[in-house]
Amino acid sequence: TGSTFSSYATKRGGSLLLLRSGYHSADNLFTLAERDNAVVTWLVRLVGFIMMYIGLNMVSQPLEVVLDRIPFVGRFVGDLMGGATTIVNCIVAAALSISTIALAWFVYRPLLTFSLLGIVGGLVYLMKRKVESKRYGEADHEVPLVDTTPIYKDGHSGADYV
């Protein structure tokens, strides 16, 4: 007002002070403040994802180092494990980041929260299904049974003792 600056009293009893260089209307100042707030929020989320990814990589790094120590094949196996854990860590960090964002939004946007948790649940289900298909998919073939007779230390077969 005039040659001084004063804060704006909000309807909820708070105060707000927005200051920008140049000439701006009140609506323009609020639009710019909302945009700045959205940019900062997404930057914080991105930094959180990156930190979670780095932390997961640091936790899984000893596995790669241990595998690197195997003679002759260690470097190859360690690098292979490093690539696999990098991909898995990225997926896990994304799922944990989305879950964290969804839980933070729970109070403000419940529908979006449940949508995001549904996406994470779907990712977890797909990963679990993929692992189970790899684990049990090859074991579906019937293993032939062989009828054997044990041979004991004294050279006699088990049929002799029956």
mmCIF file of C-alpha atoms in Angstrom:
data_model
loop_
_atom_site.group_PDB
_atom_site.id
_atom_site.type_symbol
_atom_site.label_atom_id
_atom_site.label_comp_id
_atom_site.label_asym_id
_atom_site.label_seq_id
_atom_site.Cartn_x
_atom_site.Cartn_y
_atom_site.Cartn_z
ATOM 1 C CA THR A 1 0.000 0.000 0.000
ATOM 2 C CA GLY A 2 1.605 3.232 -1.096
ATOM 3 C CA SER A 3 5.365 3.278 -0.600
ATOM 4 C CA THR A 4 5.540 0.377 1.875
ATOM 5 C CA PHE A 5 5.112 -3.364 1.764
ATOM 6 C CA SER A 6 2.697 -5.206 4.001
ATOM 7 C CA SER A 7 1.573 -8.800 4.195
ATOM 8 C CA TYR A 8 -1.788 -10.010 2.964
ATOM 9 C CA ALA A 9 -4.127 -11.372 5.656
ATOM 10 C CA THR A 10 -5.662 -14.650 4.479
ATOM 11 C CA LYS A 11 -9.189 -15.831 5.285
ATOM 12 C CA ARG A 12 -7.789 -18.495 7.622
ATOM 13 C CA GLY A 13 -5.898 -15.969 9.702
ATOM 14 C CA GLY A 14 -2.455 -16.450 8.137
ATOM 15 C CA SER A 15 -0.332 -13.881 6.368
ATOM 16 C CA LEU A 16 1.179 -13.933 2.913
ATOM 17 C CA LEU A 17 3.904 -11.724 1.474
ATOM 18 C CA LEU A 18 4.775 -12.060 -2.226
ATOM 19 C CA LEU A 19 7.431 -9.825 -3.748
ATOM 20 C CA ARG A 20 8.603 -9.799 -7.387
ATOM 21 C CA SER A 21 10.460 -7.298 -9.480
ATOM 22 C CA GLY A 22 8.423 -5.494 -12.122
ATOM 23 C CA TYR A 23 4.719 -4.735 -12.301
ATOM 24 C CA HIS A 24 2.373 -7.602 -11.476
ATOM 25 C CA SER A 25 -1.273 -7.885 -10.620
ATOM 26 C CA ALA A 26 -2.337 -9.801 -7.515
ATOM 27 C CA ASP A 27 -3.677 -12.665 -9.658
ATOM 28 C CA ASN A 28 -0.402 -12.844 -11.568
ATOM 29 C CA LEU A 29 1.604 -12.965 -8.308
ATOM 30 C CA PHE A 30 -0.522 -15.854 -7.021
ATOM 31 C CA THR A 31 -0.159 -17.716 -10.335
ATOM 32 C CA LEU A 32 3.632 -17.288 -10.237
ATOM 33 C CA ALA A 33 3.762 -18.401 -6.594
ATOM 34 C CA GLU A 34 1.717 -21.545 -7.373
ATOM 35 C CA ARG A 35 3.994 -22.363 -10.304
ATOM 36 C CA ASP A 36 7.121 -21.872 -8.188
ATOM 37 C CA ASN A 37 5.636 -24.059 -5.471
ATOM 38 C CA ALA A 38 4.877 -26.846 -7.979
ATOM 39 C CA VAL A 39 8.407 -26.697 -9.429
ATOM 40 C CA VAL A 40 10.035 -26.842 -5.986
ATOM 41 C CA THR A 41 7.758 -29.718 -4.960
ATOM 42 C CA TRP A 42 8.691 -31.814 -8.015
ATOM 43 C CA LEU A 43 12.384 -31.006 -7.565
ATOM 44 C CA VAL A 44 12.220 -32.219 -3.952
ATOM 45 C CA ARG A 45 10.471 -35.409 -5.119
ATOM 46 C CA LEU A 46 13.124 -35.979 -7.786
ATOM 47 C CA VAL A 47 15.930 -35.432 -5.274
ATOM 48 C CA GLY A 48 14.197 -37.872 -2.891
ATOM 49 C CA PHE A 49 14.012 -40.510 -5.650
ATOM 50 C CA ILE A 50 17.685 -40.009 -6.547
ATOM 51 C CA MET A 51 18.750 -40.246 -2.911
ATOM 52 C CA MET A 52 16.690 -43.406 -2.420
ATOM 53 C CA TYR A 53 18.220 -44.918 -5.582
ATOM 54 C CA ILE A 54 21.753 -44.041 -4.451
ATOM 55 C CA GLY A 55 21.064 -45.492 -0.992
ATOM 56 C CA LEU A 56 19.762 -48.767 -2.452
ATOM 57 C CA ASN A 57 22.814 -48.977 -4.727
ATOM 58 C CA MET A 58 25.089 -48.449 -1.722
ATOM 59 C CA VAL A 59 23.339 -51.257 0.149
ATOM 60 C CA SER A 60 23.643 -53.690 -2.779
ATOM 61 C CA GLN A 61 27.222 -52.738 -3.714
ATOM 62 C CA PRO A 62 28.881 -55.262 -1.327
ATOM 63 C CA LEU A 63 27.246 -58.120 -3.250
ATOM 64 C CA GLU A 64 28.956 -56.979 -6.451
ATOM 65 C CA VAL A 65 32.293 -56.606 -4.652
ATOM 66 C CA VAL A 66 32.059 -60.110 -3.176
ATOM 67 C CA LEU A 67 31.301 -61.583 -6.599
ATOM 68 C CA ASP A 68 34.219 -59.663 -8.127
ATOM 69 C CA ARG A 69 36.582 -61.688 -5.920
ATOM 70 C CA ILE A 70 35.739 -65.046 -7.548
ATOM 71 C CA PRO A 71 38.803 -66.159 -9.552
ATOM 72 C CA PHE A 72 38.606 -66.095 -13.373
ATOM 73 C CA VAL A 73 34.897 -65.223 -13.692
ATOM 74 C CA GLY A 74 34.482 -62.756 -10.845
ATOM 75 C CA ARG A 75 34.709 -59.583 -12.901
ATOM 76 C CA PHE A 76 32.116 -60.799 -15.355
ATOM 77 C CA VAL A 77 29.748 -62.107 -12.676
ATOM 78 C CA GLY A 78 30.254 -58.983 -10.542
ATOM 79 C CA ASP A 79 29.513 -56.667 -13.469
ATOM 80 C CA LEU A 80 26.474 -58.729 -14.395
ATOM 81 C CA MET A 81 25.200 -58.567 -10.816
ATOM 82 C CA GLY A 82 25.936 -54.833 -10.709
ATOM 83 C CA GLY A 83 23.800 -54.252 -13.809
ATOM 84 C CA ALA A 84 20.969 -56.383 -12.480
ATOM 85 C CA THR A 85 20.949 -54.712 -9.067
ATOM 86 C CA THR A 86 21.026 -51.279 -10.722
ATOM 87 C CA ILE A 87 17.849 -52.064 -12.656
ATOM 88 C CA VAL A 88 16.123 -53.625 -9.646
ATOM 89 C CA ASN A 89 17.177 -50.717 -7.401
ATOM 90 C CA CYS A 90 15.719 -48.230 -9.878
ATOM 91 C CA ILE A 91 12.380 -50.073 -9.881
ATOM 92 C CA VAL A 92 12.344 -50.384 -6.085
ATOM 93 C CA ALA A 93 13.283 -46.701 -5.630
ATOM 94 C CA ALA A 94 10.487 -45.693 -8.021
ATOM 95 C CA ALA A 95 7.958 -47.849 -6.157
ATOM 96 C CA LEU A 96 9.052 -46.503 -2.766
ATOM 97 C CA SER A 97 9.055 -42.904 -4.021
ATOM 98 C CA ILE A 98 5.580 -43.224 -5.505
ATOM 99 C CA SER A 99 4.367 -44.830 -2.265
ATOM 100 C CA THR A 100 5.842 -41.994 -0.217
ATOM 101 C CA ILE A 101 4.204 -39.373 -2.457
ATOM 102 C CA ALA A 102 0.891 -41.232 -2.310
ATOM 103 C CA LEU A 103 0.953 -41.414 1.481
ATOM 104 C CA ALA A 104 1.764 -37.704 1.696
ATOM 105 C CA TRP A 105 -1.172 -36.936 -0.605
ATOM 106 C CA PHE A 106 -3.572 -39.146 1.357
ATOM 107 C CA VAL A 107 -5.029 -36.256 3.339
ATOM 108 C CA TYR A 108 -5.324 -33.835 0.416
ATOM 109 C CA ARG A 109 -6.145 -36.068 -2.555
ATOM 110 C CA PRO A 110 -7.481 -39.487 -1.503
ATOM 111 C CA LEU A 111 -8.564 -40.569 -5.024
ATOM 112 C CA LEU A 112 -5.115 -39.852 -6.481
ATOM 113 C CA THR A 113 -3.529 -41.614 -3.510
ATOM 114 C CA PHE A 114 -5.419 -44.829 -4.150
ATOM 115 C CA SER A 115 -4.669 -44.583 -7.879
ATOM 116 C CA LEU A 116 -0.932 -44.316 -7.223
ATOM 117 C CA LEU A 117 -1.005 -47.123 -4.665
ATOM 118 C CA GLY A 118 -2.843 -49.227 -7.269
ATOM 119 C CA ILE A 119 -0.034 -48.554 -9.765
ATOM 120 C CA VAL A 120 2.595 -49.574 -7.202
ATOM 121 C CA GLY A 121 0.596 -52.676 -6.313
ATOM 122 C CA GLY A 122 0.413 -53.568 -9.999
ATOM 123 C CA LEU A 123 4.184 -53.143 -10.376
ATOM 124 C CA VAL A 124 4.817 -55.331 -7.331
ATOM 125 C CA TYR A 125 2.393 -57.958 -8.659
ATOM 126 C CA LEU A 126 4.069 -57.986 -12.095
ATOM 127 C CA MET A 127 7.535 -58.284 -10.572
ATOM 128 C CA LYS A 128 6.405 -61.109 -8.288
ATOM 129 C CA ARG A 129 4.725 -62.913 -11.174
ATOM 130 C CA LYS A 130 7.841 -62.566 -13.340
ATOM 131 C CA VAL A 131 10.062 -63.955 -10.574
ATOM 132 C CA GLU A 132 7.710 -66.870 -9.946
ATOM 133 C CA SER A 133 7.499 -67.699 -13.653
ATOM 134 C CA LYS A 134 11.295 -67.763 -13.842
ATOM 135 C CA ARG A 135 11.567 -69.814 -10.674
ATOM 136 C CA TYR A 136 8.811 -72.324 -11.288
ATOM 137 C CA GLY A 137 8.397 -72.145 -15.071
ATOM 138 C CA GLU A 138 11.340 -74.412 -15.768
ATOM 139 C CA ALA A 139 10.438 -76.858 -12.977
ATOM 140 C CA ASP A 140 7.116 -77.781 -14.615
ATOM 141 C CA HIS A 141 8.792 -80.508 -16.665
ATOM 142 C CA GLU A 142 8.413 -83.929 -15.151
ATOM 143 C CA VAL A 143 11.649 -85.379 -13.874
ATOM 144 C CA PRO A 144 12.062 -89.066 -14.773
ATOM 145 C CA LEU A 145 12.466 -91.359 -11.800
ATOM 146 C CA VAL A 146 15.113 -94.067 -11.881
ATOM 147 C CA ASP A 147 14.706 -97.294 -9.953
ATOM 148 C CA THR A 148 18.003 -97.833 -8.139
ATOM 149 C CA THR A 149 19.367 -100.397 -5.753
ATOM 150 C CA PRO A 150 21.801 -99.063 -3.139
ATOM 151 C CA ILE A 151 25.227 -100.649 -2.891
ATOM 152 C CA TYR A 152 26.692 -100.888 0.589
ATOM 153 C CA LYS A 153 30.327 -100.699 1.684
ATOM 154 C CA ASP A 154 30.744 -104.443 1.689
ATOM 155 C CA GLY A 155 29.820 -104.630 -1.993
ATOM 156 C CA HIS A 156 26.413 -106.245 -1.530
ATOM 157 C CA SER A 157 23.324 -104.671 -2.995
ATOM 158 C CA GLY A 158 20.303 -103.821 -0.904
ATOM 159 C CA ALA A 159 18.355 -106.665 -2.539
ATOM 160 C CA ASP A 160 20.576 -109.195 -0.807
ATOM 161 C CA TYR A 161 19.456 -108.040 2.638
ATOM 162 C CA VAL A 162 15.725 -108.231 2.004
#
